[in-house]
Short mmCIF file of C-alpha atoms in Angstrom, two decimals:
data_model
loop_
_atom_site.label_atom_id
_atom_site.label_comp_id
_atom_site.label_asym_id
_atom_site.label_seq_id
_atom_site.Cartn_x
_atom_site.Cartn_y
_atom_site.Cartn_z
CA UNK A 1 33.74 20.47 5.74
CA UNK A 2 32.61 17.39 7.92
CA UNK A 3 29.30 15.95 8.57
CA UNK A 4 29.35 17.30 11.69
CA UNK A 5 30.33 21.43 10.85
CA UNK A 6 27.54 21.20 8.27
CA UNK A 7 25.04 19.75 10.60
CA UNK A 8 25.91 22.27 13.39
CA UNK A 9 24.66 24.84 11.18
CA UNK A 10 21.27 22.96 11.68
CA UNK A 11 20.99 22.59 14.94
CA UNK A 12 18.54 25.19 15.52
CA UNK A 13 16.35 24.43 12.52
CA UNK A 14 16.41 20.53 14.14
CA UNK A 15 14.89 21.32 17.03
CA UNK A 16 12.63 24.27 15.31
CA UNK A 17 11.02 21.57 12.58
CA UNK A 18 10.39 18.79 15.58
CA UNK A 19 8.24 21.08 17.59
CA UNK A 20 6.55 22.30 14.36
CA UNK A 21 5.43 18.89 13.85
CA UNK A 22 4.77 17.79 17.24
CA UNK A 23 3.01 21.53 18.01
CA UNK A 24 0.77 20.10 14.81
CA UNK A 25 0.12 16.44 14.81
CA UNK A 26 -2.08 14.55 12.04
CA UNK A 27 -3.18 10.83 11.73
CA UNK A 28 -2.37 8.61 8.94
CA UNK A 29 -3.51 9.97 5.31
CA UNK A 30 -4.59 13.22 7.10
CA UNK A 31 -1.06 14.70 6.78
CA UNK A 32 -1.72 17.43 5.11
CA UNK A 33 -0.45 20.61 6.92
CA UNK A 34 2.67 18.16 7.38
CA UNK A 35 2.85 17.23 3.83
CA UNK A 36 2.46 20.62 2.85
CA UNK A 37 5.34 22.18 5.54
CA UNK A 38 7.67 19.30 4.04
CA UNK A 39 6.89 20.75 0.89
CA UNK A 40 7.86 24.27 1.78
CA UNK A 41 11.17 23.31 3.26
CA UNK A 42 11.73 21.31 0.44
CA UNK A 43 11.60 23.90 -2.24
CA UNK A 44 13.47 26.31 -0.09
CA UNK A 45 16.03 23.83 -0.36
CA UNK A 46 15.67 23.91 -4.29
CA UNK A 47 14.93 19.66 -3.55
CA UNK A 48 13.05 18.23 -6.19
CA UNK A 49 10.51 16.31 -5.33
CA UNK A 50 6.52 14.61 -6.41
CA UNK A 51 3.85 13.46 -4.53
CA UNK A 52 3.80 9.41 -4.10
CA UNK A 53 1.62 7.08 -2.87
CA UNK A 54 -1.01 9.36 -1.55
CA UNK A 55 -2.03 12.91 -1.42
CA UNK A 56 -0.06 13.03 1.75
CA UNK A 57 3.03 10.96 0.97
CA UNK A 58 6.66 12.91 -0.73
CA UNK A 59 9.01 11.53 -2.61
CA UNK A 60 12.42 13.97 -2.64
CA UNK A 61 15.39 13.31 -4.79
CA UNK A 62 19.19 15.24 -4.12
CA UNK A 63 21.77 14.26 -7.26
CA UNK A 64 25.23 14.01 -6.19
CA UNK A 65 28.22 15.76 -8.44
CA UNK A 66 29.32 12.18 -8.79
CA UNK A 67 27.63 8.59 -10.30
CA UNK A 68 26.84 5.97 -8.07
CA UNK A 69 24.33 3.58 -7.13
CA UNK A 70 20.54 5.02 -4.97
CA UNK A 71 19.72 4.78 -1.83
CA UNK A 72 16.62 5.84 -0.01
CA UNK A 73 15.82 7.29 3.56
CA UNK A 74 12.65 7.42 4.81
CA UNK A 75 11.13 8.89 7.76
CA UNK A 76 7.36 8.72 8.36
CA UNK A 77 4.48 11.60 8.86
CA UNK A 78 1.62 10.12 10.90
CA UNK A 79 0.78 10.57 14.32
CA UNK A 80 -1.96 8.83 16.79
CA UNK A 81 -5.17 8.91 18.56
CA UNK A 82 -3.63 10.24 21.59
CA UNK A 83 -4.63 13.00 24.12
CA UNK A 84 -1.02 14.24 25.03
CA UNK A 85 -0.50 15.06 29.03
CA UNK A 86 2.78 15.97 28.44
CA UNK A 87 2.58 19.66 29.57
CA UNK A 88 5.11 20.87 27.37
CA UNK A 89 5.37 24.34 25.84
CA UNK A 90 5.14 22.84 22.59
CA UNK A 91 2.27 19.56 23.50
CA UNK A 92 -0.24 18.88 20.45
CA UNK A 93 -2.36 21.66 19.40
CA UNK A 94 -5.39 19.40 17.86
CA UNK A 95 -7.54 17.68 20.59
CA UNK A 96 -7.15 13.76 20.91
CA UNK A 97 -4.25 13.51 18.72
CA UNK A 98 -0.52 13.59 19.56
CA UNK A 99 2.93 12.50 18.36
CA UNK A 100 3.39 9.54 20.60
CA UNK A 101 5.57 7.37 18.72
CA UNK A 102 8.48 10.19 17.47
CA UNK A 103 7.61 10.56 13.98
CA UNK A 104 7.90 14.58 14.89
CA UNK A 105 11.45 13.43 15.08
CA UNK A 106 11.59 11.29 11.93
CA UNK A 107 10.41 13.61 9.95
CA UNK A 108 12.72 16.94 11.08
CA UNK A 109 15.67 14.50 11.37
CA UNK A 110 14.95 13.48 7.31
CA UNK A 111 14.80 17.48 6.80
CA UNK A 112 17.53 18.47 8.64
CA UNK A 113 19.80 15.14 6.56
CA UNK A 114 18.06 16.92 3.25
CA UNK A 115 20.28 20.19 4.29
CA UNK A 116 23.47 18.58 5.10
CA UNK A 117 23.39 16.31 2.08
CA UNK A 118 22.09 19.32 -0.24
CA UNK A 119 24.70 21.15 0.92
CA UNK A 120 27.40 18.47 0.81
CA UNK A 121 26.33 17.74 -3.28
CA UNK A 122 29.75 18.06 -4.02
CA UNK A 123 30.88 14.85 -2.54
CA UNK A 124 28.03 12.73 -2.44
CA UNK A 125 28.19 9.82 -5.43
CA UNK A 126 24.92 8.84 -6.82
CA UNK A 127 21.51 9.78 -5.79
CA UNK A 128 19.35 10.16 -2.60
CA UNK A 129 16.03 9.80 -2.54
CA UNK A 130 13.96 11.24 0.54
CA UNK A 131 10.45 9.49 1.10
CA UNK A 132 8.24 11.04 3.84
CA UNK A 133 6.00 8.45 4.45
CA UNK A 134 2.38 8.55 5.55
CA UNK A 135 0.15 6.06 7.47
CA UNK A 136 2.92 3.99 8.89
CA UNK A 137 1.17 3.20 12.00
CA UNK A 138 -1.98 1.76 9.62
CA UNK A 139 1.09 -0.32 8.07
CA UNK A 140 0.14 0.85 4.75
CA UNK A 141 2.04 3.69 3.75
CA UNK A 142 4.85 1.97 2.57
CA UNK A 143 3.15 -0.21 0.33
CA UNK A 144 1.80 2.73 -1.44
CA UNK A 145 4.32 4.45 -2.00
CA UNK A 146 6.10 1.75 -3.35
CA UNK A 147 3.57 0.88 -5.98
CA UNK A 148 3.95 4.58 -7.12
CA UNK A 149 7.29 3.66 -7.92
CA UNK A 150 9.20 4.91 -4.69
CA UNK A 151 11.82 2.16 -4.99
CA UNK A 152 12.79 2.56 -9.15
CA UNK A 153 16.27 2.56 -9.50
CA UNK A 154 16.54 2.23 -5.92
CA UNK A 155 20.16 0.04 -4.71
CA UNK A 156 19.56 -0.06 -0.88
CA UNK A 157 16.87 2.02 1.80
CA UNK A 158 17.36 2.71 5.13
CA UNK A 159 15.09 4.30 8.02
CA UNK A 160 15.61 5.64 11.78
CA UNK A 161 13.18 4.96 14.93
CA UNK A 162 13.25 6.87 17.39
CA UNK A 163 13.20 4.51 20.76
CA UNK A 164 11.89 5.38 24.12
CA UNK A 165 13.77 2.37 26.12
CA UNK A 166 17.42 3.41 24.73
CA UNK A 167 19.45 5.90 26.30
CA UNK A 168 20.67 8.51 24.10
CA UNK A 169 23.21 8.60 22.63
CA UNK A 170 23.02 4.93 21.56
CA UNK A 171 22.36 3.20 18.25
CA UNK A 172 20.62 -0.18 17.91
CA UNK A 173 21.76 -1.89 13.96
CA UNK A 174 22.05 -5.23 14.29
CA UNK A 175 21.96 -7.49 11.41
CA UNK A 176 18.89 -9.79 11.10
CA UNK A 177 15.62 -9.85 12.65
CA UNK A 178 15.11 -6.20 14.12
CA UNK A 179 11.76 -5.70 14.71
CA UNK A 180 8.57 -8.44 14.82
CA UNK A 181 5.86 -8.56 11.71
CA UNK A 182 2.11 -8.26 12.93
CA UNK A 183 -0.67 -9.44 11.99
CA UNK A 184 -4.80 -8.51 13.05
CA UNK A 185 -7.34 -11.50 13.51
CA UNK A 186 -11.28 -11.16 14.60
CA UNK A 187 -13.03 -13.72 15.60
CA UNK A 188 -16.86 -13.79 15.79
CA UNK A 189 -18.98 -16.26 17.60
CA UNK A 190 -22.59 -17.16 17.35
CA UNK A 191 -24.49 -19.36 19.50
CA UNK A 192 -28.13 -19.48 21.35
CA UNK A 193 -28.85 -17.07 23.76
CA UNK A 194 -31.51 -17.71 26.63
CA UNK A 195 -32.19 -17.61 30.52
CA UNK A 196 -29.16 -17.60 32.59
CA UNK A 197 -31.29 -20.48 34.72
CA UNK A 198 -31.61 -23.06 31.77
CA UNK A 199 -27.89 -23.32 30.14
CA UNK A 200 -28.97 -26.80 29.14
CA UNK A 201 -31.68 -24.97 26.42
CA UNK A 202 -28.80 -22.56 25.06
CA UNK A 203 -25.54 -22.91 23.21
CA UNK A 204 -23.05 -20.76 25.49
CA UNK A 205 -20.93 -18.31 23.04
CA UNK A 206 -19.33 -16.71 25.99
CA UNK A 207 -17.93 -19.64 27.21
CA UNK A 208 -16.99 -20.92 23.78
CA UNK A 209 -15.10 -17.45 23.52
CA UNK A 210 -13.15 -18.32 26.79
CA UNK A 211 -11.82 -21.89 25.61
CA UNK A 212 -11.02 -20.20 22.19
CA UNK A 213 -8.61 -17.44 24.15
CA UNK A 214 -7.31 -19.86 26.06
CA UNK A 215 -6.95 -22.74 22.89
CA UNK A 216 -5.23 -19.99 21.25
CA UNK A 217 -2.08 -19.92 23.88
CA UNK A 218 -1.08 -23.40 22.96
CA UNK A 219 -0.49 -22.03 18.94
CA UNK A 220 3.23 -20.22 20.52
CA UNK A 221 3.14 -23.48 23.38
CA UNK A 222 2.64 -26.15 21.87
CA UNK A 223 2.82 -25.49 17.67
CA UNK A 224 5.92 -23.52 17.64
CA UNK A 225 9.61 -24.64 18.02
CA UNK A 226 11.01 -23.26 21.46
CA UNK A 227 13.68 -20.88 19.00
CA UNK A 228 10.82 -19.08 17.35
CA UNK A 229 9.84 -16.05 18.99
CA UNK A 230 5.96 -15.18 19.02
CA UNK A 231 3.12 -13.57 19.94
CA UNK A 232 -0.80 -14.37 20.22
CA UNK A 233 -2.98 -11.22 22.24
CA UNK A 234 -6.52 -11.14 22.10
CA UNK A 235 -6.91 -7.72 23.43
CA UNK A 236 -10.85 -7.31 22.97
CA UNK A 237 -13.36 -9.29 23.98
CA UNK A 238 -17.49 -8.75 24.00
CA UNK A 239 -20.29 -10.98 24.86
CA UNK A 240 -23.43 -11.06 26.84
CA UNK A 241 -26.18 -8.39 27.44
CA UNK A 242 -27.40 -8.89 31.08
CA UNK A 243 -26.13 -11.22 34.52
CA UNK A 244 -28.99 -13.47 33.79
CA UNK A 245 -28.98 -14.26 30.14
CA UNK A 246 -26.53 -16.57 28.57
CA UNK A 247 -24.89 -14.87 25.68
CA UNK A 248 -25.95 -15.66 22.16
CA UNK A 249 -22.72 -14.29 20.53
CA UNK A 250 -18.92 -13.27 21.42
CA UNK A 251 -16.85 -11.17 19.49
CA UNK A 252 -12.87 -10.73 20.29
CA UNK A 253 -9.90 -9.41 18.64
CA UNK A 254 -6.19 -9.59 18.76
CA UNK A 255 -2.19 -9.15 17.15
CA UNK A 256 0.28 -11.29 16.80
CA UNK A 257 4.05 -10.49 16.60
CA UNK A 258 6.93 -13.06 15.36
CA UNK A 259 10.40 -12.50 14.01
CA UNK A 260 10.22 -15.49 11.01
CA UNK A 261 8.44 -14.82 8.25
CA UNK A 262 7.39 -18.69 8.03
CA UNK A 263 6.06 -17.97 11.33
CA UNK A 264 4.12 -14.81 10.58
CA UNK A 265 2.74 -16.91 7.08
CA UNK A 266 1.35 -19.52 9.49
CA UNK A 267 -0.48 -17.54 11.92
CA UNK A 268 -3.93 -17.31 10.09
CA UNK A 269 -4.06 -21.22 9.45
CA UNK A 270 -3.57 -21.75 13.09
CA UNK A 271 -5.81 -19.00 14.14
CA UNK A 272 -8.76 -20.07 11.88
CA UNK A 273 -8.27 -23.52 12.53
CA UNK A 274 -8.15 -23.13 16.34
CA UNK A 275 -11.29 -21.04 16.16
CA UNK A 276 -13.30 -23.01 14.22
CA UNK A 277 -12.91 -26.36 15.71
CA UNK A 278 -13.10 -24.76 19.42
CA UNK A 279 -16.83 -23.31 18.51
CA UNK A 280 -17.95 -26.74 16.83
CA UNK A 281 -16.90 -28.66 20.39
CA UNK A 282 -19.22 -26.01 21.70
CA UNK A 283 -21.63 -26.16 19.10
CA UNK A 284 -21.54 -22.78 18.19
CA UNK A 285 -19.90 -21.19 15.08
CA UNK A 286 -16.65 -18.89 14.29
CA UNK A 287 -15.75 -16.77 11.48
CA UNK A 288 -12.48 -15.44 11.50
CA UNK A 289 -10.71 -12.78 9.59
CA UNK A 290 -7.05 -12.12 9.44
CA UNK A 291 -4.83 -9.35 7.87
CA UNK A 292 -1.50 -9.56 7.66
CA UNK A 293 -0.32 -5.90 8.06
CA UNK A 294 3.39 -6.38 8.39
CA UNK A 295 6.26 -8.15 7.47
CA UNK A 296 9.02 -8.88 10.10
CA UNK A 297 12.06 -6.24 9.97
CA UNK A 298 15.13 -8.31 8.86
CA UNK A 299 18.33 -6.23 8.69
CA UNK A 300 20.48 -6.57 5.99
CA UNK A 301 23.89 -7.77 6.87
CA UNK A 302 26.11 -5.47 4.77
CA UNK A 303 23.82 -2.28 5.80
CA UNK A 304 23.40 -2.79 9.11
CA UNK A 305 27.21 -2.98 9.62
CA UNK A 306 27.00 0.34 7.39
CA UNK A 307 25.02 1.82 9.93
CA UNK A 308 27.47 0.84 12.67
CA UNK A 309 30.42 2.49 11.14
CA UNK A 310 28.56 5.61 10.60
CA UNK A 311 27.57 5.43 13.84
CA UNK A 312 30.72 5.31 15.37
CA UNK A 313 31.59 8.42 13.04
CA UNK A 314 28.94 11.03 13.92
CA UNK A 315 27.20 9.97 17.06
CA UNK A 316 29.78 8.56 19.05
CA UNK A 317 32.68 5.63 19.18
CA UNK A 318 30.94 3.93 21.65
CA UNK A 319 27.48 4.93 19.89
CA UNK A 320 26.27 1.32 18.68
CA UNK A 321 24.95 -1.12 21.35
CA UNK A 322 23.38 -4.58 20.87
CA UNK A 323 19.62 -4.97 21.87
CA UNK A 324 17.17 -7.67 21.44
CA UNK A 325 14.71 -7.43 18.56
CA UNK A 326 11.39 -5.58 19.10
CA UNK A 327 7.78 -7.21 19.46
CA UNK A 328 6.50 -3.84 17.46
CA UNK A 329 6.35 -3.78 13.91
CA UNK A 330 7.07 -1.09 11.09
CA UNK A 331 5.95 -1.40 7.49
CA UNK A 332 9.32 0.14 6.16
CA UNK A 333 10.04 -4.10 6.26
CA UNK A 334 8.11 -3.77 3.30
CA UNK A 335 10.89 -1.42 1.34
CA UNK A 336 13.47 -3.85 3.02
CA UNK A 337 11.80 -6.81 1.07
CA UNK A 338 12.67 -5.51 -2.35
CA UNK A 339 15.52 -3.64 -1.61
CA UNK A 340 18.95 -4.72 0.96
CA UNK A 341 18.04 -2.42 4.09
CA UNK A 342 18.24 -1.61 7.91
CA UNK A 343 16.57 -0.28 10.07
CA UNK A 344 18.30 1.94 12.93
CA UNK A 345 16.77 2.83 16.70
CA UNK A 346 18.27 6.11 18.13
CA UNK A 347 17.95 5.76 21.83
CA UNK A 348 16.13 9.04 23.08
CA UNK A 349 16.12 7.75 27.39
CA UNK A 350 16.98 10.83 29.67
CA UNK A 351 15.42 10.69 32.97
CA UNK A 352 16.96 14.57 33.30
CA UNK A 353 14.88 15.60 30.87
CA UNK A 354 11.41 13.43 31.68
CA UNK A 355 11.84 11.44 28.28
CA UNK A 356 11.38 7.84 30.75
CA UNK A 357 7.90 7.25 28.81
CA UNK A 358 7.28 4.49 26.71
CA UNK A 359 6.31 4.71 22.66
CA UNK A 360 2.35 5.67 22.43
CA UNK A 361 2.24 6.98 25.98
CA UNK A 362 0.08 10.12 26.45
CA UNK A 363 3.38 11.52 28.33
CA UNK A 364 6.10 10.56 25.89
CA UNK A 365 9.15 12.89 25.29
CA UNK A 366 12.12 12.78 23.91
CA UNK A 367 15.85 13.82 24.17
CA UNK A 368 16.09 16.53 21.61
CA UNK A 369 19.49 16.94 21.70
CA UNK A 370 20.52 14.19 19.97
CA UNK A 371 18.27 14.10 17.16
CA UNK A 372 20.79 15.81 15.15
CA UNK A 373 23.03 12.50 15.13
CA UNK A 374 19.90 11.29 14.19
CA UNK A 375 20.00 13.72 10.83
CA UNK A 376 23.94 13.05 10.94
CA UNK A 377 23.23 9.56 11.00
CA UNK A 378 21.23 9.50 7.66
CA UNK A 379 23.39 11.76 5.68
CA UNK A 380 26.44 9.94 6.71
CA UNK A 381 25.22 6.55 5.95
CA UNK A 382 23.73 7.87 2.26
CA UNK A 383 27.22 9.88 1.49
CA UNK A 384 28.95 6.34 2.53
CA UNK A 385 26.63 3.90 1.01
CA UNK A 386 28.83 4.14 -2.68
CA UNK A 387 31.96 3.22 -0.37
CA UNK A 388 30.57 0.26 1.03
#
């Protein structure tokens, strides 16, 4: 049988698991009622599998009838601090918490791939190995999971996002730089406060905060070669008590996004730098802190064109599109840094069906009806990954 008469037998179940999840939505290392449903459909599958990296986190493993090399597909659990206005029939059960990203979708896609490539055993060559992820939007999940040893004996990994600004029906694979790393930085201030009246007896923070945010727009300006993409948001700020009182601190935080990893290694250096010797021209004093959360997504050549072709074979000929790289990041970079891997966005865009909303939007939706390419997609690349 094809790819696509086993899946069809799955339809159903598909759409079934996604509005399980998205009916029961849990943030990252809370995904327990998830964890524990993936569990269930895994052993009614007779799917081996442990837990890995976390209470939360899965690790599934499906032997093909024939030797070959290991590849893993991942799809991750976590949802977000979201109230969902979505007024479906299915919307988010648990108060101030909603699938808003499509991991609902990840994870019955990775489900619905476990039956097609359980049941397709007989030709698959060499293993699959299944990791339902947790905490992906704290960018930590992945790490975990592979220091529990997620990626032993592991030849290639690939994962599937879900994309709000695609129409469905289309596949986004392109080789190289796919989605942007990110990175966290705070940046406290401390000055003297006093009376809004006699500036000349205080040391301003507030307006050392200002020339920092603004000092910190030349880093992508005026430090960075016009080819390198980048991004520097400060996206809180806080300072002052009262109209009359100069402010004796400032407090601000931001991201920033680039698609080079030499980039992404620079940003703290610049950051800290920049900070630092902005306060001192306004006598007052800055303490930064910067975590590096993610690594940019860089597609592997050989998978990505992998993808493609599978593409073309289950979702449709015309199914793979080019699209520029995105300024969001995703932590499975860090299972594409040990391992040759790609990263595929399945355009879920239907303005029939509502699904118009961006990713993390209160109202987001998707196209359900082609989330089973989705499933197709993953089995078909993992049953072709010992041809390639």
């Amino acid at each position: 049988m094809t790819i696509q008469e086993v899946a069809a037998k799955y339809s159903e179940y598909q759409i079934e698991m996604r509005r399980y999840f998205h009916e029961n939505p849990e943030l990252s290392y809370k995904e327990f009622n998830t964890s524990s449903k993936v569990k269930e459909e895994l052993d009614k599958m007779n799917i081996p599998w442990r837990v890995c990296g976390s209470e939360t986190g899965i690790l599934a493993t499906i032997t093909g009838k024939k030797p070959g090399k290991t590849i893993l597909l991942r799809g991750d659990m976590d949802a977000l601090e979201v109230k969902e206005e979505t007024g479906l029939p299915y919307a988010s059960k648990t108060e101030g918490v909603m699938h808003a990203c499509g991991h609902d979708c990840h994870i019955s896609m990775l489900l619905t791939a476990a039956h097609i490539l359980n049941d397709m055993k007989d030709e698959l060559s060499g293993t699959v190995k299944l990791a339902f992820q947790p905490a992906e939007e704290l960018a930590c999940g992945a790490v975990g999971m592979i220091q529990d040893g997620a990626l032993e004996g592991v030849d290639g990994c690939f994962a599937i996002h879900v994309w709000s600004d695609i129409e469905s029906g289309k596949v986004v694979c392109n080789a190289g730089p796919a989605m942007a790393s990110v990175g966290r930085f705070k940046i406290e201030m401390q000055g003297m406060g006093g009376h809004g009246a006699t500036p000349h007896l205080c040391v301003d923070a507030a307006v050392a905060a200002s020339a920092t945010i603004l000092n910190l727009q030349t880093i992508v300006s005026r430090e960075l070669s016009p080819q390198d993409s980048a991004c520097v948001t400060v996206g809180y700020v806080r300072s002052g008590d009262r109209f009359n009182c100069v402010a004796d601190s400032a407090y601000m935080e931001g991201t920033t996004r680039a698609f080079s990893r030499d980039v992404s290694g620079s940003f703290e250096e610049r950051i800290t730098r920049i900070a630092r010797d902005t306060a001192k021209a306004f006598r007052t004093e800055a303490v930064v802190t910067y975590d590096h959360l993610t690594d940019p997504v860089v597609n592997d050549a050989d998978m990505a064109e992998l993808v493609q072709t599978a593409a073309r074979d289950v979702v449709a000929s015309d199914a793979p599109i080019q699209h520029p790289p995105l300024s969001p990041g995703e932590d499975f970079a860090y299972f594409m840094n040990e391992v040759p891997g790609a990263v595929a966005l399945l355009g879920v865009r239907n303005v029939d069906c509502n699904a118009i909303w961006p990713q993390h939007s209160n109202k987001y939706c998707v196209d359900e009806k082609f989330l089973l390419h989705g499933a197709m997609l993953y089995a078909k690349v993992a049953l072709s990954f010992n041809k390639k």
